[in-house]
mmCIF file of C-alpha atoms in Angstrom:
data_model
loop_
_atom_site.group_PDB
_atom_site.id
_atom_site.type_symbol
_atom_site.label_atom_id
_atom_site.label_comp_id
_atom_site.label_asym_id
_atom_site.label_seq_id
_atom_site.Cartn_x
_atom_site.Cartn_y
_atom_site.Cartn_z
ATOM 1 C CA MET A 27 -3.804 -21.708 -7.088
ATOM 2 C CA ASP A 28 -7.333 -20.367 -7.037
ATOM 3 C CA PHE A 29 -7.767 -16.617 -6.765
ATOM 4 C CA THR A 30 -11.557 -16.783 -6.902
ATOM 5 C CA PRO A 31 -12.767 -14.663 -3.957
ATOM 6 C CA SER A 32 -14.612 -16.462 -1.197
ATOM 7 C CA PRO A 33 -18.166 -15.243 -0.443
ATOM 8 C CA GLU A 34 -16.770 -13.275 2.503
ATOM 9 C CA GLN A 35 -14.055 -11.660 0.386
ATOM 10 C CA GLU A 36 -16.513 -10.789 -2.369
ATOM 11 C CA ALA A 37 -18.943 -9.279 0.124
ATOM 12 C CA ALA A 38 -16.150 -7.171 1.651
ATOM 13 C CA ARG A 39 -15.046 -5.970 -1.788
ATOM 14 C CA GLU A 40 -18.600 -5.037 -2.801
ATOM 15 C CA LEU A 41 -19.164 -3.124 0.436
ATOM 16 C CA ALA A 42 -15.826 -1.333 0.054
ATOM 17 C CA ALA A 43 -16.653 -0.422 -3.546
ATOM 18 C CA ARG A 44 -19.988 1.032 -2.471
ATOM 19 C CA ILE A 45 -18.549 3.087 0.405
ATOM 20 C CA PHE A 46 -15.556 4.387 -1.541
ATOM 21 C CA GLY A 47 -17.714 5.106 -4.593
ATOM 22 C CA ASP A 48 -20.347 6.979 -2.599
ATOM 23 C CA LEU A 49 -18.058 9.022 -0.360
ATOM 24 C CA SER A 50 -14.758 9.489 -2.194
ATOM 25 C CA THR A 51 -16.023 11.682 -5.016
ATOM 26 C CA PRO A 52 -13.855 14.222 -6.882
ATOM 27 C CA GLU A 53 -15.814 17.062 -5.300
ATOM 28 C CA ARG A 54 -15.282 15.685 -1.799
ATOM 29 C CA LEU A 55 -11.568 15.053 -2.435
ATOM 30 C CA THR A 56 -11.116 18.628 -3.620
ATOM 31 C CA GLY A 57 -12.688 19.896 -0.419
ATOM 32 C CA LEU A 58 -10.267 17.929 1.755
ATOM 33 C CA ASP A 59 -7.342 20.114 0.648
ATOM 34 C CA GLY A 60 -4.905 17.204 0.951
ATOM 35 C CA GLY A 61 -6.044 16.017 4.378
ATOM 36 C CA THR A 62 -7.486 12.713 5.496
ATOM 37 C CA ASP A 63 -11.197 12.103 5.012
ATOM 38 C CA ALA A 64 -12.282 11.604 8.622
ATOM 39 C CA GLY A 65 -15.902 10.964 7.649
ATOM 40 C CA LEU A 66 -14.943 8.218 5.223
ATOM 41 C CA TRP A 67 -12.592 6.658 7.762
ATOM 42 C CA LYS A 68 -15.416 6.537 10.308
ATOM 43 C CA ALA A 69 -17.747 4.984 7.733
ATOM 44 C CA LEU A 70 -15.203 2.247 7.010
ATOM 45 C CA GLY A 71 -14.826 1.536 10.723
ATOM 46 C CA ASP A 72 -18.588 1.483 11.290
ATOM 47 C CA ALA A 73 -18.955 -0.966 8.382
ATOM 48 C CA GLY A 74 -16.375 -3.280 9.964
ATOM 49 C CA LEU A 75 -14.133 -3.413 6.901
ATOM 50 C CA ALA A 76 -10.859 -3.231 8.820
ATOM 51 C CA ALA A 77 -12.050 -5.941 11.205
ATOM 52 C CA ALA A 78 -13.070 -8.049 8.204
ATOM 53 C CA VAL A 79 -9.416 -8.307 7.135
ATOM 54 C CA GLU A 80 -8.802 -10.827 9.927
ATOM 55 C CA GLU A 81 -11.354 -13.102 8.279
ATOM 56 C CA THR A 82 -10.727 -12.343 4.610
ATOM 57 C CA GLY A 83 -6.929 -12.366 4.882
ATOM 58 C CA LEU A 84 -4.420 -10.451 2.825
ATOM 59 C CA LEU A 85 -6.207 -11.358 -0.417
ATOM 60 C CA GLY A 86 -9.397 -9.834 0.932
ATOM 61 C CA LEU A 87 -7.476 -6.694 1.871
ATOM 62 C CA VAL A 88 -5.959 -6.477 -1.624
ATOM 63 C CA LEU A 89 -9.443 -6.679 -3.143
ATOM 64 C CA MET A 90 -10.664 -3.843 -0.925
ATOM 65 C CA LEU A 91 -7.569 -1.744 -1.604
ATOM 66 C CA GLU A 92 -8.228 -2.023 -5.324
ATOM 67 C CA GLU A 93 -11.544 -0.296 -4.689
ATOM 68 C CA GLN A 94 -9.842 2.409 -2.633
ATOM 69 C CA GLY A 95 -7.316 2.965 -5.405
ATOM 70 C CA ARG A 96 -10.016 3.411 -8.034
ATOM 71 C CA THR A 97 -11.208 6.506 -6.162
ATOM 72 C CA THR A 98 -7.880 7.568 -4.568
ATOM 73 C CA ALA A 99 -9.720 7.755 -1.251
ATOM 74 C CA GLN A 100 -7.636 9.671 1.281
ATOM 75 C CA VAL A 101 -7.688 7.286 4.241
ATOM 76 C CA PRO A 102 -4.870 5.204 5.854
ATOM 77 C CA PHE A 103 -6.634 1.909 5.137
ATOM 78 C CA ALA A 104 -3.643 0.015 3.714
ATOM 79 C CA ALA A 105 -1.175 1.243 6.322
ATOM 80 C CA SER A 106 -3.369 0.633 9.353
ATOM 81 C CA CYS A 107 -4.411 -2.845 8.215
ATOM 82 C CA VAL A 108 -0.917 -4.050 7.255
ATOM 83 C CA TYR A 109 1.275 -2.381 9.871
ATOM 84 C CA GLY A 110 -1.329 -2.603 12.597
ATOM 85 C CA LEU A 111 -4.064 -5.179 12.387
ATOM 86 C CA LEU A 112 -2.353 -7.925 10.368
ATOM 87 C CA ALA A 113 1.049 -7.421 12.027
ATOM 88 C CA VAL A 114 -0.318 -7.604 15.560
ATOM 89 C CA ALA A 115 -2.727 -10.445 14.758
ATOM 90 C CA ALA A 116 0.066 -12.557 13.239
ATOM 91 C CA HIS A 117 2.998 -11.672 15.498
ATOM 92 C CA GLY A 118 1.697 -10.031 18.652
ATOM 93 C CA THR A 119 1.428 -11.720 22.026
ATOM 94 C CA ALA A 120 -1.986 -12.569 23.455
ATOM 95 C CA GLU A 121 -1.777 -9.478 25.666
ATOM 96 C CA GLN A 122 -0.837 -7.244 22.720
ATOM 97 C CA ARG A 123 -3.682 -8.606 20.608
ATOM 98 C CA ASP A 124 -6.205 -8.023 23.389
ATOM 99 C CA ARG A 125 -4.950 -4.471 23.932
ATOM 100 C CA LEU A 126 -4.262 -3.248 20.403
ATOM 101 C CA LEU A 127 -6.634 -5.051 18.050
ATOM 102 C CA PRO A 128 -10.007 -3.632 19.220
ATOM 103 C CA GLY A 129 -9.024 -0.068 18.331
ATOM 104 C CA LEU A 130 -7.461 -1.122 15.026
ATOM 105 C CA ARG A 131 -10.614 -3.035 14.107
ATOM 106 C CA ASP A 132 -13.047 -0.168 14.653
ATOM 107 C CA GLY A 133 -10.740 2.584 13.376
ATOM 108 C CA SER A 134 -10.366 4.442 16.676
ATOM 109 C CA ALA A 135 -6.663 3.533 16.469
ATOM 110 C CA VAL A 136 -4.566 4.044 13.336
ATOM 111 C CA ALA A 137 -1.218 2.388 12.648
ATOM 112 C CA ALA A 138 1.500 3.725 10.374
ATOM 113 C CA GLY A 139 4.646 1.928 9.274
ATOM 114 C CA ALA A 140 8.177 3.326 9.502
ATOM 115 C CA PHE A 141 9.256 1.127 6.607
ATOM 116 C CA PRO A 142 11.307 3.226 4.198
ATOM 117 C CA GLY A 143 13.457 1.578 1.533
ATOM 118 C CA ARG A 144 15.925 -1.049 2.655
ATOM 119 C CA THR A 145 18.738 1.519 2.696
ATOM 120 C CA GLY A 146 16.622 4.041 4.583
ATOM 121 C CA ILE A 147 16.046 2.319 7.928
ATOM 122 C CA MET A 148 17.457 4.937 10.258
ATOM 123 C CA VAL A 149 16.593 3.476 13.674
ATOM 124 C CA SER A 150 19.305 1.338 15.287
ATOM 125 C CA ALA A 151 18.704 -1.580 17.638
ATOM 126 C CA PRO A 152 19.221 -0.851 21.336
ATOM 127 C CA GLU A 153 21.882 -2.865 23.127
ATOM 128 C CA GLY A 154 20.701 -6.413 23.825
ATOM 129 C CA THR A 155 17.535 -6.155 21.755
ATOM 130 C CA ALA A 156 18.778 -7.251 18.333
ATOM 131 C CA PRO A 157 16.849 -10.289 17.052
ATOM 132 C CA GLU A 158 19.970 -12.366 16.738
ATOM 133 C CA ALA A 159 20.734 -11.939 20.442
ATOM 134 C CA GLY A 160 18.461 -14.697 21.699
ATOM 135 C CA GLY A 161 15.274 -12.800 20.990
ATOM 136 C CA GLY A 162 16.241 -9.752 23.051
ATOM 137 C CA SER A 163 14.081 -7.716 25.403
ATOM 138 C CA SER A 164 10.377 -7.080 24.837
ATOM 139 C CA ARG A 165 10.719 -3.369 25.640
ATOM 140 C CA ALA A 166 13.283 -0.741 24.727
ATOM 141 C CA ALA A 167 13.885 2.973 24.287
ATOM 142 C CA LEU A 168 14.491 3.812 20.611
ATOM 143 C CA SER A 169 16.353 6.731 19.116
ATOM 144 C CA GLY A 170 16.641 7.666 15.467
ATOM 145 C CA VAL A 171 14.927 9.358 12.565
ATOM 146 C CA VAL A 172 12.781 8.055 9.709
ATOM 147 C CA PRO A 173 12.620 10.807 7.038
ATOM 148 C CA TRP A 174 9.029 10.194 5.968
ATOM 149 C CA VAL A 175 6.241 7.926 7.141
ATOM 150 C CA PRO A 176 2.913 7.865 5.252
ATOM 151 C CA TRP A 177 -0.145 8.747 7.358
ATOM 152 C CA LEU A 178 2.004 9.554 10.392
ATOM 153 C CA ARG A 179 -0.077 12.638 11.159
ATOM 154 C CA ASP A 180 -3.136 10.410 11.638
ATOM 155 C CA ALA A 181 -1.413 7.587 13.494
ATOM 156 C CA THR A 182 -1.897 6.581 17.096
ATOM 157 C CA HIS A 183 0.751 3.844 16.752
ATOM 158 C CA VAL A 184 3.820 3.423 14.548
ATOM 159 C CA LEU A 185 5.395 0.087 13.669
ATOM 160 C CA VAL A 186 9.118 0.789 13.473
ATOM 161 C CA ALA A 187 11.648 -1.389 11.665
ATOM 162 C CA VAL A 188 14.877 -1.531 13.654
ATOM 163 C CA ARG A 189 18.126 -2.514 12.005
ATOM 164 C CA GLY A 190 20.014 -5.470 13.473
ATOM 165 C CA LYS A 191 23.371 -7.000 12.567
ATOM 166 C CA VAL A 192 21.764 -10.054 10.969
ATOM 167 C CA ALA A 193 18.056 -9.279 10.704
ATOM 168 C CA HIS A 194 15.633 -6.449 11.381
ATOM 169 C CA SER A 195 13.098 -6.434 14.187
ATOM 170 C CA LEU A 196 9.739 -4.740 14.715
ATOM 171 C CA TRP A 197 8.807 -2.395 17.528
ATOM 172 C CA MET A 198 5.513 -0.628 18.199
ATOM 173 C CA VAL A 199 5.699 2.985 19.311
ATOM 174 C CA ARG A 200 2.869 5.169 20.519
ATOM 175 C CA ALA A 201 2.726 8.200 18.256
ATOM 176 C CA ALA A 202 2.082 10.413 21.274
ATOM 177 C CA ASP A 203 5.502 9.433 22.663
ATOM 178 C CA ALA A 204 7.353 10.367 19.457
ATOM 179 C CA ARG A 205 7.756 13.596 17.509
ATOM 180 C CA CYS A 206 6.090 14.071 14.142
ATOM 181 C CA GLU A 207 7.183 16.833 11.783
ATOM 182 C CA PRO A 208 4.767 17.242 8.845
ATOM 183 C CA VAL A 209 6.151 16.299 5.431
ATOM 184 C CA GLU A 210 4.432 16.844 2.079
ATOM 185 C CA LEU A 211 4.705 13.982 -0.407
ATOM 186 C CA THR A 212 3.730 13.680 -4.060
ATOM 187 C CA ALA A 213 0.408 12.166 -2.975
ATOM 188 C CA PRO A 214 -1.660 13.619 -0.095
ATOM 189 C CA TRP A 215 -0.847 10.925 2.455
ATOM 190 C CA SER A 216 -0.645 13.052 5.641
ATOM 191 C CA ALA A 217 2.992 12.027 6.036
ATOM 192 C CA GLY A 218 5.453 13.057 8.679
ATOM 193 C CA ARG A 219 9.087 12.823 9.715
ATOM 194 C CA LEU A 220 9.357 10.458 12.671
ATOM 195 C CA VAL A 221 11.826 11.507 15.368
ATOM 196 C CA LEU A 222 12.552 9.075 18.201
ATOM 197 C CA ASP A 223 14.625 10.187 21.186
ATOM 198 C CA GLY A 224 14.623 7.559 23.905
ATOM 199 C CA THR A 225 11.055 6.748 22.898
ATOM 200 C CA PRO A 226 9.547 3.710 24.686
ATOM 201 C CA ALA A 227 8.696 0.823 22.348
ATOM 202 C CA GLU A 228 7.473 -2.760 22.632
ATOM 203 C CA ARG A 229 8.684 -5.665 20.509
ATOM 204 C CA ILE A 230 6.264 -7.191 17.986
ATOM 205 C CA GLY A 231 7.089 -10.773 17.016
ATOM 206 C CA GLY A 232 10.418 -12.529 16.577
ATOM 207 C CA ALA A 233 13.172 -12.497 14.003
ATOM 208 C CA SER A 234 10.865 -13.502 11.126
ATOM 209 C CA ALA A 235 8.232 -10.820 11.761
ATOM 210 C CA TYR A 236 9.972 -8.089 9.774
ATOM 211 C CA GLU A 237 10.213 -10.097 6.542
ATOM 212 C CA ASP A 238 6.598 -11.241 6.809
ATOM 213 C CA VAL A 239 5.180 -7.768 7.435
ATOM 214 C CA LEU A 240 7.375 -6.220 4.736
ATOM 215 C CA ALA A 241 6.180 -8.774 2.171
ATOM 216 C CA ALA A 242 2.552 -8.243 3.222
ATOM 217 C CA ALA A 243 2.977 -4.468 2.910
ATOM 218 C CA ARG A 244 4.477 -4.764 -0.560
ATOM 219 C CA THR A 245 1.580 -6.966 -1.627
ATOM 220 C CA ALA A 246 -1.058 -4.665 -0.163
ATOM 221 C CA PHE A 247 0.362 -1.495 -1.708
ATOM 222 C CA ALA A 248 0.767 -3.301 -5.031
ATOM 223 C CA GLY A 249 -2.956 -4.056 -4.872
ATOM 224 C CA LEU A 250 -3.633 -0.408 -4.095
ATOM 225 C CA GLN A 251 -1.555 0.570 -7.136
ATOM 226 C CA ALA A 252 -3.582 -1.807 -9.326
ATOM 227 C CA GLY A 253 -6.718 0.048 -8.246
ATOM 228 C CA VAL A 254 -5.169 3.474 -8.802
ATOM 229 C CA CYS A 255 -4.169 2.458 -12.329
ATOM 230 C CA ALA A 256 -7.536 0.844 -13.075
ATOM 231 C CA GLY A 257 -9.235 4.080 -12.037
ATOM 232 C CA SER A 258 -6.921 6.157 -14.218
ATOM 233 C CA LEU A 259 -7.550 3.908 -17.215
ATOM 234 C CA ALA A 260 -11.323 3.941 -16.651
ATOM 235 C CA ARG A 261 -11.296 7.749 -16.725
ATOM 236 C CA ALA A 262 -9.225 7.724 -19.927
ATOM 237 C CA VAL A 263 -11.588 5.251 -21.620
ATOM 238 C CA GLU A 264 -14.625 7.323 -20.659
ATOM 239 C CA TYR A 265 -13.001 10.522 -21.914
ATOM 240 C CA THR A 266 -11.787 9.123 -25.247
ATOM 241 C CA ASN A 267 -15.210 7.639 -25.954
ATOM 242 C CA GLU A 268 -16.913 10.982 -25.371
ATOM 243 C CA ARG A 269 -14.351 13.353 -26.897
ATOM 244 C CA GLU A 270 -14.689 13.680 -30.657
ATOM 245 C CA GLN A 271 -12.108 14.806 -33.186
ATOM 246 C CA PHE A 272 -12.997 15.302 -36.871
ATOM 247 C CA GLY A 273 -16.430 13.820 -36.207
ATOM 248 C CA ARG A 274 -15.169 10.591 -34.623
ATOM 249 C CA PRO A 275 -14.525 9.618 -30.984
ATOM 250 C CA LEU A 276 -10.872 9.580 -29.997
ATOM 251 C CA ALA A 277 -11.388 5.974 -28.914
ATOM 252 C CA ALA A 278 -11.913 5.001 -32.559
ATOM 253 C CA LYS A 279 -8.305 5.835 -33.393
ATOM 254 C CA GLN A 280 -5.953 2.879 -33.479
ATOM 255 C CA GLY A 281 -3.179 4.675 -31.593
ATOM 256 C CA VAL A 282 -5.523 5.386 -28.690
ATOM 257 C CA GLN A 283 -6.783 1.812 -28.680
ATOM 258 C CA LEU A 284 -3.247 0.413 -28.562
ATOM 259 C CA ARG A 285 -2.226 2.638 -25.650
ATOM 260 C CA ALA A 286 -5.366 1.685 -23.734
ATOM 261 C CA ALA A 287 -4.901 -2.025 -24.483
ATOM 262 C CA GLU A 288 -1.297 -1.958 -23.268
ATOM 263 C CA ALA A 289 -2.392 -0.189 -20.086
ATOM 264 C CA HIS A 290 -5.131 -2.778 -19.547
ATOM 265 C CA MET A 291 -2.616 -5.612 -19.783
ATOM 266 C CA ASP A 292 -0.333 -3.830 -17.304
ATOM 267 C CA VAL A 293 -3.214 -3.471 -14.847
ATOM 268 C CA GLU A 294 -4.049 -7.161 -15.171
ATOM 269 C CA ALA A 295 -0.402 -8.095 -14.541
ATOM 270 C CA MET A 296 -0.397 -5.971 -11.399
ATOM 271 C CA ARG A 297 -3.598 -7.575 -10.176
ATOM 272 C CA VAL A 298 -2.621 -11.194 -10.762
ATOM 273 C CA THR A 299 0.841 -10.859 -9.179
ATOM 274 C CA ALA A 300 -0.647 -9.147 -6.124
ATOM 275 C CA TYR A 301 -3.344 -11.832 -5.895
ATOM 276 C CA GLU A 302 -0.764 -14.621 -6.055
ATOM 277 C CA ALA A 303 1.433 -13.102 -3.349
ATOM 278 C CA ALA A 304 -1.589 -12.517 -1.096
ATOM 279 C CA TRP A 305 -2.961 -16.015 -1.699
ATOM 280 C CA ARG A 306 0.383 -17.572 -0.806
ATOM 281 C CA ARG A 307 0.602 -15.654 2.468
ATOM 282 C CA ASP A 308 -2.932 -16.639 3.407
ATOM 283 C CA ALA A 309 -2.066 -20.255 2.593
ATOM 284 C CA GLY A 310 0.996 -20.126 4.855
ATOM 285 C CA LEU A 311 3.477 -20.417 1.962
ATOM 286 C CA ASP A 312 6.677 -18.461 1.386
ATOM 287 C CA HIS A 313 5.627 -15.316 -0.443
ATOM 288 C CA ARG A 314 8.655 -13.031 -0.276
ATOM 289 C CA SER A 315 9.720 -13.414 -3.917
ATOM 290 C CA HIS A 316 6.099 -13.180 -5.042
ATOM 291 C CA ALA A 317 5.632 -9.967 -3.059
ATOM 292 C CA LEU A 318 8.730 -8.525 -4.725
ATOM 293 C CA THR A 319 7.363 -9.550 -8.131
ATOM 294 C CA ALA A 320 4.080 -7.797 -7.351
ATOM 295 C CA ALA A 321 5.975 -4.720 -6.169
ATOM 296 C CA TRP A 322 8.061 -4.659 -9.362
ATOM 297 C CA TRP A 323 4.981 -4.795 -11.572
ATOM 298 C CA ALA A 324 3.240 -2.140 -9.483
ATOM 299 C CA SER A 325 6.279 0.126 -9.739
ATOM 300 C CA GLU A 326 7.242 -0.324 -13.383
ATOM 301 C CA ALA A 327 3.822 -0.878 -14.939
ATOM 302 C CA GLY A 328 2.180 1.584 -12.569
ATOM 303 C CA LYS A 329 4.285 4.426 -13.947
ATOM 304 C CA ARG A 330 3.339 3.494 -17.508
ATOM 305 C CA VAL A 331 -0.380 3.323 -16.808
ATOM 306 C CA VAL A 332 -0.759 6.633 -14.956
ATOM 307 C CA HIS A 333 1.279 8.369 -17.659
ATOM 308 C CA THR A 334 -1.011 6.802 -20.273
ATOM 309 C CA GLY A 335 -4.044 8.060 -18.364
ATOM 310 C CA GLN A 336 -2.615 11.578 -18.486
ATOM 311 C CA HIS A 337 -1.663 11.393 -22.165
ATOM 312 C CA LEU A 338 -5.005 10.036 -23.357
ATOM 313 C CA HIS A 339 -6.698 13.041 -21.769
ATOM 314 C CA GLY A 340 -4.740 15.332 -24.078
ATOM 315 C CA GLY A 341 -4.577 18.874 -22.781
ATOM 316 C CA LEU A 342 -6.865 18.036 -19.868
ATOM 317 C CA GLY A 343 -4.174 15.699 -18.568
ATOM 318 C CA ALA A 344 -2.072 18.751 -17.762
ATOM 319 C CA ASP A 345 -4.840 20.247 -15.603
ATOM 320 C CA LEU A 346 -3.742 19.864 -11.973
ATOM 321 C CA ASP A 347 -7.371 20.048 -10.835
ATOM 322 C CA HIS A 348 -8.616 17.250 -13.092
ATOM 323 C CA PRO A 349 -9.413 13.968 -11.253
ATOM 324 C CA VAL A 350 -7.035 11.989 -13.490
ATOM 325 C CA HIS A 351 -4.113 14.010 -12.146
ATOM 326 C CA ARG A 352 -4.800 12.647 -8.666
ATOM 327 C CA HIS A 353 -4.320 9.116 -10.026
ATOM 328 C CA PHE A 354 -1.044 10.273 -11.562
ATOM 329 C CA LEU A 355 0.215 11.606 -8.229
ATOM 330 C CA TRP A 356 -0.787 8.437 -6.374
ATOM 331 C CA GLY A 357 0.798 6.230 -9.024
ATOM 332 C CA ARG A 358 4.111 8.044 -8.852
ATOM 333 C CA GLN A 359 4.042 8.064 -5.043
ATOM 334 C CA LEU A 360 3.388 4.317 -4.892
ATOM 335 C CA ASP A 361 6.196 3.743 -7.373
ATOM 336 C CA GLY A 362 8.601 5.457 -4.994
ATOM 337 C CA TYR A 363 7.157 3.887 -1.864
ATOM 338 C CA LEU A 364 7.484 0.355 -3.230
ATOM 339 C CA GLY A 365 11.165 1.016 -3.892
ATOM 340 C CA CYS A 366 11.234 1.806 -7.618
ATOM 341 C CA GLY A 367 11.581 -1.000 -10.138
ATOM 342 C CA SER A 368 15.365 -1.292 -10.356
ATOM 343 C CA GLU A 369 15.801 -1.489 -6.580
ATOM 344 C CA VAL A 370 13.034 -4.076 -6.227
ATOM 345 C CA LEU A 371 14.469 -6.109 -9.107
ATOM 346 C CA GLU A 372 17.906 -6.108 -7.491
ATOM 347 C CA GLU A 373 16.474 -7.408 -4.222
ATOM 348 C CA LEU A 374 14.453 -10.052 -6.056
ATOM 349 C CA GLY A 375 17.584 -11.231 -7.863
ATOM 350 C CA GLU A 376 19.478 -11.497 -4.580
ATOM 351 C CA LEU A 377 16.637 -13.499 -3.027
ATOM 352 C CA ILE A 378 16.454 -15.884 -5.985
ATOM 353 C CA ALA A 379 20.240 -16.310 -5.997
ATOM 354 C CA ALA A 380 20.254 -17.036 -2.274
ATOM 355 C CA GLY A 381 17.508 -19.620 -2.729
ATOM 356 C CA ALA A 382 19.387 -21.288 -5.583
ATOM 357 C CA HIS A 383 22.550 -21.428 -3.491
ATOM 358 C CA GLU A 384 20.673 -23.013 -0.587
ATOM 359 C CA GLY A 385 18.615 -25.321 -2.811
ATOM 360 C CA GLY A 386 15.434 -23.766 -1.412
ATOM 361 C CA GLU A 387 12.006 -23.166 -2.924
ATOM 362 C CA SER A 388 13.033 -19.806 -4.414
ATOM 363 C CA ALA A 389 15.312 -21.610 -6.864
#
């Protein structure tokens, strides 16, 4: 395994860092009042960063999402790249790629993912379209409700996970054909409640598409969490070095140093597990258990780090308008979105046990 970024991946990360750093400032975020930063989204599209994901792969996307997380930039970059660009590029037909990818590359189209927790998939498979039924039809009318979908209010397309008897399948829905009811989450992700009532949908990929896209999404959002936590810790380090108590910086106190060191190690664990899962997908290797490992670290360690960021700011950490509080909200939201640690760990255990029983690689 070699996680050293390629020149193309490094160039994409540097450009993302510059754009997010220049445009996603605390002052600008405050002015958005919880909405999406349309100007930043256009800048990302003009710079070709979404399109670059096809060349840099999932690892390149993880590197760019780290930079987004450092600034908690309010754009649907992770969702649109994973549920749109990467999903269609990997599993779409030639006609679907020709029709859908141009808009997803330049940002004129935005994809969201109706991928709640494994017990929360509310949409049922239409008759004759379940993946186990010989592949099923390529088009269907879907009905059902997904309680909350991040970035749904910005989406032009929604990738819907449909429950089957044996496996789940993926269907693309035009947002204009569905109903979106605004929902407020912990983090300002322009979410909505997706209501489908005989909504036309087209199949994306075969029976294996769901597991691949789900693992890619877990990896991508774990990378985003690593960036959120790195940004929170960086703010805490800056504050404790500047803030003095009894004539000495807070950072000189051993208790502060230990909390910061533990948070640093958690961030590094999140990064390396996300890198490994992304590298394996790009290399064409099974990455499901690795994606679950990355999700577990992002959930469990992510909570610890954003709480540490709050605590090391002392009284300022309780200020809802302080920039560090935004990292706290994002960290807690990502914890819930990834499934929470205990749920992820249970699924990982089941996957490992199934691999051991079958004598597969997971064992």
